Short mmCIF file of C-alpha atoms in Angstrom, two decimals:
data_model
loop_
_atom_site.label_atom_id
_atom_site.label_comp_id
_atom_site.label_asym_id
_atom_site.label_seq_id
_atom_site.Cartn_x
_atom_site.Cartn_y
_atom_site.Cartn_z
CA UNK A 1 64.76 -27.48 17.64
CA UNK A 2 66.26 -29.41 14.75
CA UNK A 3 69.90 -28.96 13.79
CA UNK A 4 70.78 -26.72 10.86
CA UNK A 5 72.66 -27.41 7.63
CA UNK A 6 74.46 -24.61 5.74
CA UNK A 7 75.73 -24.90 2.18
CA UNK A 8 76.11 -23.05 -1.13
CA UNK A 9 74.56 -24.22 -4.38
CA UNK A 10 73.56 -22.61 -7.69
CA UNK A 11 74.78 -19.24 -6.39
CA UNK A 12 72.53 -19.41 -3.29
CA UNK A 13 73.63 -19.32 0.33
CA UNK A 14 71.24 -21.82 1.91
CA UNK A 15 70.31 -22.80 5.46
CA UNK A 16 67.97 -25.74 6.05
CA UNK A 17 66.84 -27.83 8.97
CA UNK A 18 68.27 -31.32 9.30
CA UNK A 19 66.73 -33.61 6.66
CA UNK A 20 65.73 -30.86 4.22
CA UNK A 21 69.03 -30.37 2.37
CA UNK A 22 68.45 -33.13 -0.18
CA UNK A 23 64.92 -32.08 -1.22
CA UNK A 24 66.01 -28.44 -1.43
CA UNK A 25 69.01 -29.23 -3.65
CA UNK A 26 66.99 -31.53 -5.88
CA UNK A 27 63.66 -29.75 -6.18
CA UNK A 28 63.94 -26.09 -5.10
CA UNK A 29 67.19 -24.94 -6.67
CA UNK A 30 68.32 -23.39 -8.95
CA UNK A 31 65.20 -21.21 -9.33
CA UNK A 32 62.79 -20.95 -6.37
CA UNK A 33 60.65 -18.41 -8.26
CA UNK A 34 59.90 -20.99 -10.98
CA UNK A 35 58.96 -23.55 -8.31
CA UNK A 36 56.62 -21.02 -6.67
CA UNK A 37 55.07 -20.14 -10.03
CA UNK A 38 54.26 -23.83 -10.60
CA UNK A 39 52.62 -24.20 -7.17
CA UNK A 40 49.23 -23.16 -5.84
CA UNK A 41 49.29 -19.36 -5.45
CA UNK A 42 48.48 -18.06 -1.97
CA UNK A 43 49.40 -14.39 -2.12
CA UNK A 44 51.36 -12.01 -4.33
CA UNK A 45 52.32 -8.36 -4.20
CA UNK A 46 55.06 -6.20 -5.68
CA UNK A 47 57.68 -7.49 -3.24
CA UNK A 48 57.03 -11.21 -2.90
CA UNK A 49 54.99 -14.16 -4.05
CA UNK A 50 53.80 -17.01 -1.84
CA UNK A 51 52.62 -20.42 -3.03
CA UNK A 52 51.89 -23.87 -1.68
CA UNK A 53 54.31 -26.34 -3.27
CA UNK A 54 54.98 -30.03 -2.82
CA UNK A 55 58.64 -30.94 -2.34
CA UNK A 56 59.34 -34.69 -2.42
CA UNK A 57 60.83 -35.62 0.91
CA UNK A 58 59.40 -32.56 2.69
CA UNK A 59 55.73 -32.62 1.73
CA UNK A 60 53.68 -29.44 1.44
CA UNK A 61 55.51 -26.22 2.23
CA UNK A 62 54.63 -22.54 1.99
CA UNK A 63 57.28 -21.07 -0.28
CA UNK A 64 57.86 -17.32 -0.37
CA UNK A 65 60.06 -15.73 -3.01
CA UNK A 66 61.29 -12.18 -2.33
CA UNK A 67 62.74 -9.74 -4.82
CA UNK A 68 63.82 -6.17 -3.94
CA UNK A 69 61.85 -3.48 -5.72
CA UNK A 70 63.38 -0.09 -6.32
CA UNK A 71 66.52 1.55 -4.97
CA UNK A 72 65.28 1.97 -1.40
CA UNK A 73 64.23 -1.64 -1.05
CA UNK A 74 67.50 -2.78 -2.60
CA UNK A 75 69.54 -0.74 -0.12
CA UNK A 76 67.58 -2.16 2.81
CA UNK A 77 68.16 -5.69 1.54
CA UNK A 78 71.89 -4.96 1.22
CA UNK A 79 72.29 -3.35 4.64
CA UNK A 80 69.76 -5.24 6.78
CA UNK A 81 69.38 -8.53 5.02
CA UNK A 82 66.49 -9.92 3.02
CA UNK A 83 62.90 -10.33 4.14
CA UNK A 84 63.39 -14.08 3.81
CA UNK A 85 66.27 -13.99 6.28
CA UNK A 86 64.30 -11.81 8.69
CA UNK A 87 61.37 -14.23 8.52
CA UNK A 88 63.67 -17.22 9.13
CA UNK A 89 65.33 -15.60 12.16
CA UNK A 90 61.99 -14.53 13.65
CA UNK A 91 60.45 -17.98 13.16
CA UNK A 92 63.41 -19.62 14.91
CA UNK A 93 63.12 -17.18 17.82
CA UNK A 94 59.36 -17.70 18.17
CA UNK A 95 59.76 -21.47 18.09
CA UNK A 96 62.32 -21.23 20.88
CA UNK A 97 60.03 -18.94 22.87
CA UNK A 98 57.14 -21.40 22.63
CA UNK A 99 54.99 -19.22 20.36
CA UNK A 100 53.11 -21.26 17.71
CA UNK A 101 54.23 -20.55 14.16
CA UNK A 102 54.78 -22.80 11.11
CA UNK A 103 58.11 -24.63 11.33
CA UNK A 104 60.83 -22.86 9.29
CA UNK A 105 62.50 -25.32 6.90
CA UNK A 106 64.74 -23.40 4.51
CA UNK A 107 66.08 -19.95 3.68
CA UNK A 108 68.13 -19.19 0.55
CA UNK A 109 69.69 -15.96 -0.72
CA UNK A 110 71.50 -15.18 -3.93
CA UNK A 111 73.49 -11.98 -4.14
CA UNK A 112 75.72 -10.19 -6.60
CA UNK A 113 78.14 -8.55 -4.22
CA UNK A 114 75.88 -6.87 -1.67
CA UNK A 115 72.97 -6.56 -4.12
CA UNK A 116 70.24 -9.10 -3.46
CA UNK A 117 68.97 -10.84 -6.60
CA UNK A 118 66.53 -13.31 -5.08
CA UNK A 119 65.66 -14.74 -1.68
CA UNK A 120 63.32 -17.55 -0.70
CA UNK A 121 62.01 -18.97 2.55
CA UNK A 122 59.98 -22.11 3.16
CA UNK A 123 57.90 -23.15 6.15
CA UNK A 124 55.75 -26.15 6.90
CA UNK A 125 52.34 -25.66 5.26
CA UNK A 126 49.52 -25.80 7.81
CA UNK A 127 46.41 -27.46 6.34
CA UNK A 128 42.83 -26.68 7.39
CA UNK A 129 43.68 -23.16 8.56
CA UNK A 130 42.00 -19.85 7.85
CA UNK A 131 42.79 -16.28 8.80
CA UNK A 132 41.47 -14.93 12.08
CA UNK A 133 38.51 -12.77 11.02
CA UNK A 134 36.69 -15.39 8.91
CA UNK A 135 37.37 -17.98 11.61
CA UNK A 136 35.93 -15.63 14.22
CA UNK A 137 32.77 -15.17 12.16
CA UNK A 138 32.18 -18.94 12.04
CA UNK A 139 32.18 -19.31 15.83
CA UNK A 140 29.04 -19.15 17.98
CA UNK A 141 28.84 -15.99 20.08
CA UNK A 142 30.26 -17.50 23.28
CA UNK A 143 33.11 -19.23 21.44
CA UNK A 144 33.83 -16.06 19.45
CA UNK A 145 34.23 -14.14 22.73
CA UNK A 146 36.56 -16.86 23.98
CA UNK A 147 38.63 -16.73 20.78
CA UNK A 148 38.94 -12.93 21.00
CA UNK A 149 40.11 -13.15 24.61
CA UNK A 150 42.58 -15.94 23.78
CA UNK A 151 44.01 -13.89 20.93
CA UNK A 152 44.48 -10.88 23.23
CA UNK A 153 46.25 -12.99 25.86
CA UNK A 154 48.35 -14.55 23.09
CA UNK A 155 49.41 -11.05 21.92
CA UNK A 156 50.34 -10.23 25.53
CA UNK A 157 52.48 -13.38 25.58
CA UNK A 158 54.22 -12.24 22.38
CA UNK A 159 55.11 -8.92 23.97
CA UNK A 160 56.15 -10.39 27.29
CA UNK A 161 58.55 -12.74 25.48
CA UNK A 162 60.29 -9.91 23.66
CA UNK A 163 58.47 -10.10 20.33
CA UNK A 164 57.30 -7.00 18.46
CA UNK A 165 55.22 -7.84 15.37
CA UNK A 166 54.91 -4.64 13.35
CA UNK A 167 52.35 -6.12 10.95
CA UNK A 168 50.02 -7.66 13.52
CA UNK A 169 46.63 -7.93 11.83
CA UNK A 170 44.00 -10.61 11.42
CA UNK A 171 45.36 -11.76 8.06
CA UNK A 172 48.63 -12.79 9.70
CA UNK A 173 47.05 -15.00 12.34
CA UNK A 174 45.89 -18.50 11.35
CA UNK A 175 43.19 -20.37 13.24
CA UNK A 176 42.64 -24.11 13.09
CA UNK A 177 39.31 -25.94 13.13
CA UNK A 178 37.40 -26.38 16.35
CA UNK A 179 35.77 -24.27 19.08
CA UNK A 180 37.27 -20.90 19.86
CA UNK A 181 38.30 -21.79 23.40
CA UNK A 182 40.51 -24.67 22.22
CA UNK A 183 41.49 -24.19 18.58
CA UNK A 184 45.08 -23.56 17.50
CA UNK A 185 46.40 -20.05 16.83
CA UNK A 186 49.56 -19.52 14.73
CA UNK A 187 51.30 -16.29 13.74
CA UNK A 188 52.73 -15.95 10.22
CA UNK A 189 54.34 -13.35 7.92
CA UNK A 190 57.22 -12.62 10.27
CA UNK A 191 59.56 -10.47 8.17
CA UNK A 192 58.62 -7.34 10.16
CA UNK A 193 59.09 -9.01 13.56
CA UNK A 194 61.68 -7.62 15.95
CA UNK A 195 62.69 -9.79 18.87
CA UNK A 196 64.92 -9.90 21.89
CA UNK A 197 63.67 -6.80 23.74
CA UNK A 198 60.33 -6.30 25.46
CA UNK A 199 58.26 -3.63 23.63
CA UNK A 200 57.47 -0.39 25.45
CA UNK A 201 53.96 0.36 26.70
CA UNK A 202 53.37 2.70 23.78
CA UNK A 203 54.48 0.10 21.24
CA UNK A 204 52.33 -2.55 22.91
CA UNK A 205 49.26 -0.36 22.71
CA UNK A 206 49.97 0.58 19.09
CA UNK A 207 50.23 -3.06 18.08
CA UNK A 208 47.11 -3.97 20.03
CA UNK A 209 45.32 -1.11 18.25
CA UNK A 210 46.62 -2.43 14.92
CA UNK A 211 45.18 -5.82 15.77
CA UNK A 212 41.78 -4.43 16.82
CA UNK A 213 41.69 -2.13 13.80
CA UNK A 214 41.99 -5.17 11.54
CA UNK A 215 38.84 -6.55 13.22
CA UNK A 216 36.67 -3.45 12.81
CA UNK A 217 34.42 -5.23 10.34
CA UNK A 218 33.59 -8.05 12.75
CA UNK A 219 34.12 -6.71 16.27
CA UNK A 220 32.19 -3.90 17.92
CA UNK A 221 33.11 -1.65 20.85
CA UNK A 222 32.18 -4.39 23.35
CA UNK A 223 34.47 -6.92 21.70
CA UNK A 224 37.32 -4.42 21.59
CA UNK A 225 36.87 -3.68 25.29
CA UNK A 226 36.88 -7.39 26.15
CA UNK A 227 40.07 -7.83 24.14
CA UNK A 228 41.74 -4.94 25.96
CA UNK A 229 40.70 -6.30 29.36
CA UNK A 230 42.01 -9.77 28.44
CA UNK A 231 45.31 -8.25 27.30
CA UNK A 232 45.77 -6.17 30.45
CA UNK A 233 44.70 -8.92 32.84
CA UNK A 234 42.19 -9.02 35.70
CA UNK A 235 44.24 -7.07 38.26
CA UNK A 236 44.44 -3.75 36.37
CA UNK A 237 42.33 -0.95 38.01
CA UNK A 238 39.29 0.21 36.05
CA UNK A 239 40.68 3.74 35.74
CA UNK A 240 43.83 2.40 34.06
CA UNK A 241 41.69 0.29 31.71
CA UNK A 242 39.66 3.39 30.78
CA UNK A 243 42.79 5.42 30.04
CA UNK A 244 44.30 2.60 28.00
CA UNK A 245 41.03 2.23 26.08
CA UNK A 246 41.02 5.94 25.19
CA UNK A 247 44.60 5.72 23.90
CA UNK A 248 43.88 2.56 21.90
CA UNK A 249 40.68 4.05 20.42
CA UNK A 250 42.59 7.14 19.29
CA UNK A 251 45.21 4.94 17.66
CA UNK A 252 42.51 2.87 15.92
CA UNK A 253 40.92 6.05 14.53
CA UNK A 254 44.32 7.27 13.31
CA UNK A 255 45.02 3.94 11.61
CA UNK A 256 41.66 4.05 9.87
CA UNK A 257 42.43 7.51 8.47
CA UNK A 258 45.82 6.29 7.26
CA UNK A 259 44.28 3.15 5.76
CA UNK A 260 41.69 5.14 3.84
CA UNK A 261 44.28 7.55 2.44
CA UNK A 262 46.68 4.77 1.51
CA UNK A 263 44.08 2.53 -0.10
CA UNK A 264 42.55 5.46 -1.96
CA UNK A 265 45.89 6.26 -3.61
CA UNK A 266 46.47 2.74 -4.85
CA UNK A 267 44.14 3.13 -7.82
CA UNK A 268 46.55 5.65 -9.41
CA UNK A 269 49.78 3.87 -8.43
CA UNK A 270 51.53 0.67 -9.38
CA UNK A 271 50.24 -1.84 -6.84
CA UNK A 272 49.06 -5.39 -6.45
CA UNK A 273 45.61 -4.45 -7.81
CA UNK A 274 46.41 -1.66 -10.31
CA UNK A 275 49.06 -1.16 -12.98
CA UNK A 276 50.17 1.58 -15.39
CA UNK A 277 50.55 -0.97 -18.18
CA UNK A 278 47.57 0.06 -20.34
CA UNK A 279 49.00 -0.95 -23.70
CA UNK A 280 50.82 0.77 -26.56
CA UNK A 281 49.80 4.31 -27.48
CA UNK A 282 47.98 4.97 -24.19
CA UNK A 283 48.71 6.38 -20.76
CA UNK A 284 46.83 5.77 -17.55
CA UNK A 285 46.09 3.02 -15.08
CA UNK A 286 43.93 -0.10 -15.04
CA UNK A 287 42.93 -2.88 -12.72
CA UNK A 288 45.13 -5.91 -13.17
CA UNK A 289 42.10 -8.16 -13.63
CA UNK A 290 41.14 -6.12 -16.72
CA UNK A 291 43.40 -7.46 -19.47
CA UNK A 292 44.87 -4.93 -21.95
CA UNK A 293 43.06 -6.73 -24.77
CA UNK A 294 39.74 -6.31 -22.94
CA UNK A 295 40.52 -2.61 -22.42
CA UNK A 296 41.20 -2.15 -26.14
CA UNK A 297 37.99 -4.02 -27.00
CA UNK A 298 35.95 -1.76 -24.70
CA UNK A 299 37.37 1.40 -26.26
CA UNK A 300 36.72 0.05 -29.76
CA UNK A 301 33.13 -0.79 -28.78
CA UNK A 302 32.75 2.77 -27.43
CA UNK A 303 33.74 4.14 -30.85
CA UNK A 304 31.14 1.97 -32.53
CA UNK A 305 28.45 3.15 -30.12
CA UNK A 306 29.32 6.79 -30.83
CA UNK A 307 29.08 6.14 -34.56
CA UNK A 308 25.73 4.33 -34.31
CA UNK A 309 24.12 6.77 -31.80
CA UNK A 310 21.77 4.04 -30.58
CA UNK A 311 20.39 3.07 -27.19
CA UNK A 312 23.84 2.08 -25.95
CA UNK A 313 24.78 5.78 -25.97
CA UNK A 314 23.60 6.67 -22.48
CA UNK A 315 24.59 10.32 -22.49
CA UNK A 316 25.78 12.83 -25.08
CA UNK A 317 26.34 16.07 -23.22
CA UNK A 318 28.62 19.07 -23.70
CA UNK A 319 31.13 17.76 -21.14
CA UNK A 320 31.00 13.98 -21.54
CA UNK A 321 29.90 11.03 -23.63
CA UNK A 322 28.77 7.87 -21.83
CA UNK A 323 28.27 4.51 -23.55
CA UNK A 324 27.42 0.99 -22.47
CA UNK A 325 29.73 -1.65 -23.93
CA UNK A 326 29.89 -5.37 -23.02
CA UNK A 327 30.68 -5.58 -19.32
CA UNK A 328 31.54 -1.92 -18.81
CA UNK A 329 30.46 1.70 -18.93
CA UNK A 330 32.81 4.02 -20.83
CA UNK A 331 32.80 7.72 -19.99
CA UNK A 332 34.70 10.04 -22.29
CA UNK A 333 35.47 13.50 -20.96
CA UNK A 334 35.20 16.19 -23.61
CA UNK A 335 37.52 19.18 -23.89
CA UNK A 336 35.88 21.43 -26.48
CA UNK A 337 37.15 24.74 -25.12
CA UNK A 338 40.74 25.93 -24.79
CA UNK A 339 40.27 26.33 -21.05
CA UNK A 340 39.14 22.73 -20.61
CA UNK A 341 41.97 21.41 -22.80
CA UNK A 342 44.51 23.42 -20.78
CA UNK A 343 43.05 22.08 -17.53
CA UNK A 344 43.27 18.48 -18.72
CA UNK A 345 46.88 19.00 -19.83
CA UNK A 346 48.12 20.77 -16.69
CA UNK A 347 45.95 19.16 -14.00
CA UNK A 348 45.75 15.43 -14.75
CA UNK A 349 44.45 14.69 -11.24
CA UNK A 350 41.25 16.61 -11.99
CA UNK A 351 40.66 14.63 -15.16
CA UNK A 352 40.83 11.33 -13.27
CA UNK A 353 38.89 12.59 -10.24
CA UNK A 354 35.76 10.57 -10.93
CA UNK A 355 37.81 7.40 -11.32
CA UNK A 356 39.78 7.99 -8.11
CA UNK A 357 36.66 9.03 -6.17
CA UNK A 358 34.82 5.85 -7.12
CA UNK A 359 37.70 3.82 -5.74
CA UNK A 360 37.72 6.01 -2.63
CA UNK A 361 34.04 5.24 -2.08
CA UNK A 362 34.73 1.51 -2.24
CA UNK A 363 37.61 1.87 0.22
CA UNK A 364 35.23 3.57 2.66
CA UNK A 365 32.75 0.72 2.33
CA UNK A 366 30.16 2.32 0.02
CA UNK A 367 28.64 0.83 -3.10
CA UNK A 368 29.46 2.33 -6.47
CA UNK A 369 30.38 1.29 -10.00
CA UNK A 370 33.83 -0.27 -9.61
CA UNK A 371 36.45 1.78 -11.53
CA UNK A 372 38.27 -0.37 -14.08
CA UNK A 373 40.60 1.98 -15.93
CA UNK A 374 41.55 5.59 -16.61
CA UNK A 375 43.15 6.08 -20.02
CA UNK A 376 44.49 8.92 -22.18
CA UNK A 377 44.83 8.21 -25.88
CA UNK A 378 45.44 10.69 -28.67
CA UNK A 379 44.33 13.66 -26.58
CA UNK A 380 41.11 11.95 -25.48
CA UNK A 381 40.30 10.88 -21.92
CA UNK A 382 38.34 7.73 -21.05
CA UNK A 383 37.21 6.21 -17.76
CA UNK A 384 35.85 2.67 -17.57
CA UNK A 385 33.52 1.44 -14.83
CA UNK A 386 31.94 -1.91 -14.16
CA UNK A 387 28.41 -2.00 -15.60
CA UNK A 388 25.59 -2.07 -13.03
CA UNK A 389 22.91 -2.53 -15.68
CA UNK A 390 20.53 -4.74 -13.62
CA UNK A 391 20.06 -1.93 -11.07
CA UNK A 392 17.64 0.85 -12.11
CA UNK A 393 17.96 4.51 -11.18
CA UNK A 394 16.50 5.35 -7.80
CA UNK A 395 14.10 8.01 -9.10
CA UNK A 396 12.81 5.75 -11.91
CA UNK A 397 12.29 2.81 -9.58
CA UNK A 398 10.52 4.85 -6.89
CA UNK A 399 8.15 6.40 -9.41
CA UNK A 400 7.24 3.05 -10.99
CA UNK A 401 6.89 1.16 -7.70
CA UNK A 402 4.78 3.81 -5.95
CA UNK A 403 2.59 4.76 -8.89
CA UNK A 404 1.98 1.11 -9.80
CA UNK A 405 1.43 0.20 -6.12
CA UNK A 406 4.04 -2.50 -6.44
CA UNK A 407 5.40 -1.58 -3.03
CA UNK A 408 3.30 -1.83 0.08
CA UNK A 409 3.50 0.97 2.63
CA UNK A 410 5.79 -1.24 4.71
CA UNK A 411 8.12 -1.92 1.79
CA UNK A 412 8.28 1.77 0.90
CA UNK A 413 9.30 2.57 4.46
CA UNK A 414 11.93 -0.18 4.47
CA UNK A 415 13.51 1.27 1.32
CA UNK A 416 13.17 4.83 2.64
CA UNK A 417 14.79 3.95 5.97
CA UNK A 418 17.66 2.11 4.30
CA UNK A 419 18.30 5.08 2.02
CA UNK A 420 18.17 7.55 4.93
CA UNK A 421 20.67 5.42 6.84
CA UNK A 422 23.00 5.39 3.83
CA UNK A 423 22.72 9.15 3.38
CA UNK A 424 23.51 9.77 7.05
CA UNK A 425 26.47 7.39 6.96
CA UNK A 426 27.88 9.06 3.84
CA UNK A 427 27.86 12.44 5.57
CA UNK A 428 29.20 11.06 8.84
CA UNK A 429 32.12 9.53 6.90
CA UNK A 430 32.89 12.89 5.30
CA UNK A 431 31.53 12.06 1.83
CA UNK A 432 29.98 15.05 0.09
CA UNK A 433 28.57 14.97 -3.45
CA UNK A 434 28.13 18.22 -5.32
CA UNK A 435 25.31 16.74 -7.42
CA UNK A 436 23.38 14.65 -4.87
CA UNK A 437 20.32 13.99 -7.02
CA UNK A 438 18.20 10.84 -7.03
CA UNK A 439 19.26 10.10 -10.61
CA UNK A 440 22.83 9.55 -9.36
CA UNK A 441 21.78 6.69 -7.09
CA UNK A 442 20.83 3.22 -8.25
CA UNK A 443 18.56 0.85 -6.34
CA UNK A 444 19.76 -2.73 -6.02
CA UNK A 445 16.92 -4.91 -4.69
CA UNK A 446 18.52 -8.32 -5.05
CA UNK A 447 17.71 -10.24 -1.89
CA UNK A 448 15.79 -8.95 1.13
CA UNK A 449 18.21 -6.06 1.72
CA UNK A 450 18.64 -3.10 -0.60
CA UNK A 451 21.69 -1.05 -1.53
CA UNK A 452 22.12 2.25 -3.34
CA UNK A 453 25.24 2.48 -5.53
CA UNK A 454 26.32 6.11 -5.93
CA UNK A 455 27.32 7.21 -9.44
CA UNK A 456 28.72 10.26 -11.24
CA UNK A 457 31.58 10.66 -8.79
CA UNK A 458 33.37 13.55 -10.57
CA UNK A 459 31.99 16.07 -8.05
CA UNK A 460 32.53 13.89 -5.02
CA UNK A 461 34.70 15.22 -2.19
CA UNK A 462 36.08 13.51 0.92
CA UNK A 463 36.19 15.81 3.93
CA UNK A 464 36.98 15.44 7.60
CA UNK A 465 33.55 16.88 8.40
CA UNK A 466 30.57 17.68 6.15
CA UNK A 467 29.23 21.00 7.42
CA UNK A 468 25.55 21.58 8.15
CA UNK A 469 25.32 23.95 5.18
CA UNK A 470 26.64 21.29 2.81
CA UNK A 471 24.36 18.65 4.31
CA UNK A 472 21.30 20.84 3.77
CA UNK A 473 22.38 21.65 0.23
CA UNK A 474 22.53 17.90 -0.50
CA UNK A 475 19.12 17.35 1.09
CA UNK A 476 17.63 20.10 -1.06
CA UNK A 477 19.14 18.57 -4.20
CA UNK A 478 17.69 15.19 -3.30
CA UNK A 479 14.26 16.58 -2.39
CA UNK A 480 13.97 18.49 -5.67
CA UNK A 481 15.00 15.45 -7.75
CA UNK A 482 12.53 12.93 -6.27
CA UNK A 483 9.25 12.56 -8.18
CA UNK A 484 6.14 13.93 -6.46
CA UNK A 485 4.71 10.45 -5.98
CA UNK A 486 6.77 10.47 -2.78
CA UNK A 487 4.49 12.31 -0.35
CA UNK A 488 5.50 15.08 2.01
CA UNK A 489 4.79 12.73 4.92
CA UNK A 490 7.28 10.17 3.60
CA UNK A 491 9.85 12.89 2.99
CA UNK A 492 9.49 14.12 6.58
CA UNK A 493 9.87 10.56 7.90
CA UNK A 494 12.96 10.16 5.76
CA UNK A 495 14.48 13.38 7.15
CA UNK A 496 13.83 12.38 10.76
CA UNK A 497 15.44 9.02 10.13
CA UNK A 498 18.43 10.73 8.50
CA UNK A 499 18.79 13.28 11.32
CA UNK A 500 18.36 11.03 14.34
CA UNK A 501 21.19 11.11 16.82
CA UNK A 502 22.80 14.14 15.15
CA UNK A 503 22.80 17.92 15.33
CA UNK A 504 19.69 18.15 13.11
CA UNK A 505 17.55 16.00 15.43
CA UNK A 506 14.91 17.49 17.72
CA UNK A 507 11.90 19.76 17.04
CA UNK A 508 13.73 23.10 17.01
CA UNK A 509 16.69 21.91 14.89
CA UNK A 510 14.29 20.08 12.57
CA UNK A 511 12.14 23.16 11.93
CA UNK A 512 15.19 25.35 11.29
CA UNK A 513 16.73 22.81 8.93
CA UNK A 514 13.54 22.25 6.95
CA UNK A 515 13.03 25.99 6.52
CA UNK A 516 16.52 26.29 5.07
CA UNK A 517 15.96 23.28 2.81
CA UNK A 518 12.69 24.80 1.64
CA UNK A 519 14.42 28.04 0.65
CA UNK A 520 17.06 26.08 -1.26
CA UNK A 521 14.45 23.95 -3.06
CA UNK A 522 12.55 27.09 -4.10
CA UNK A 523 15.51 28.06 -6.29
CA UNK A 524 15.69 24.70 -8.06
CA UNK A 525 13.92 23.00 -10.93
CA UNK A 526 11.66 20.56 -9.07
CA UNK A 527 10.64 17.16 -10.43
CA UNK A 528 6.88 16.77 -10.77
CA UNK A 529 6.49 13.43 -12.51
CA UNK A 530 9.16 12.66 -15.11
CA UNK A 531 12.62 12.38 -13.49
CA UNK A 532 15.27 14.73 -14.77
CA UNK A 533 19.05 14.50 -15.10
#
């Protein structure tokens, strides 16, 4: 490895590799954050920003600027050292251990006493690289299998050489161009790496599970098993492989539950995607890509729609007002009774439930109107969603397509099967909707495949398990809200598709379930022709 140079300049304690001191003094100091802001942004969150910058004499580097956030993070930076220093030390260790990672070039810290003000680290920028999961998807099947196996053996090499990467996911592994059995693999984002001691078996399996969890969207059970076998090696008995697989699968399931809970909370917290800065005179949270000026314009347009009472006023009910404004849907929750006003004042989480539930649906991989903002202003409560205007309501579209014979029998069954699969997946994932009517689903037919965005998420609940009673209640709501142009034969086919592989499948379970659904439907207002709300 190259020799190191240590010096102090502009209040920074700096370490560089040989040959980098001059460019760092001339072009990186005194303010690395300004240099990063002028570069090509790569990634940013609340703790650090990363950018590709050109430093004369060094070429392209990946510059990361770290700032402590909050008391806890500041104490850690004072007692343990900065993330930049941890990344520098880990990169030097990995380079010495023969593990591919971008060459570390510089680390700089500026402190006031023990308090860290700013820290920066720079590594050689690797061109023509992409993160692991997209690279895996571009490989032919055989080469993808080879790349998965290579990655698993590479993770085993990390562990065997005393490296524990506590943030080992596909976004932190870069893959170069070329076939999967020969392309380069580099590990990045090393500030959580611990090195020098071989990880325990439990820690190894947890990190392997973390890696496989990050590939859930592109790797099935077979790919995960191949990865585990490649990690363990060919000499491990099958019984030991089976036991290890069970432990890893349990850890993957646990991580998915944690991921869903964590990601679901981000829409009501200060994060890289959401912020509490909603402008003067308001409280709430908005997406960062919705500018405060755009939020104010949407609320002003909502007021104009309410005054005009035209077609843009989609709903004027006792509990809510819904309007369509340019680029968004604005829903205003009404509090006309003292009980409702008291609830909104004392239980703010209930008021924002529809907003948070819509984000929770997206986190779980379901289509809905993307929540943009939740705002309180002058005692009034507003929620903004992205407008899905091109997509019609499911009940309207089914009635028009079937009555007008626009859909062939085959097309009707394709749509019906896709909707049954979605309904089954919602319930399997623990999603229960207290108002599961056809009018609360849209039908998006763009392209050969169809999707069904779910709306009106105020009464949505996320459960570990949706009970049979709740499932049947939802099925009754849906059956009563579909127009009668959908025949009983098609409804029965839909139910069998929905129930297959579950507790409701089979002749006896089917008959019992349909009898219970029939009794529930008998108590409801049933759609005959014109869809209802």
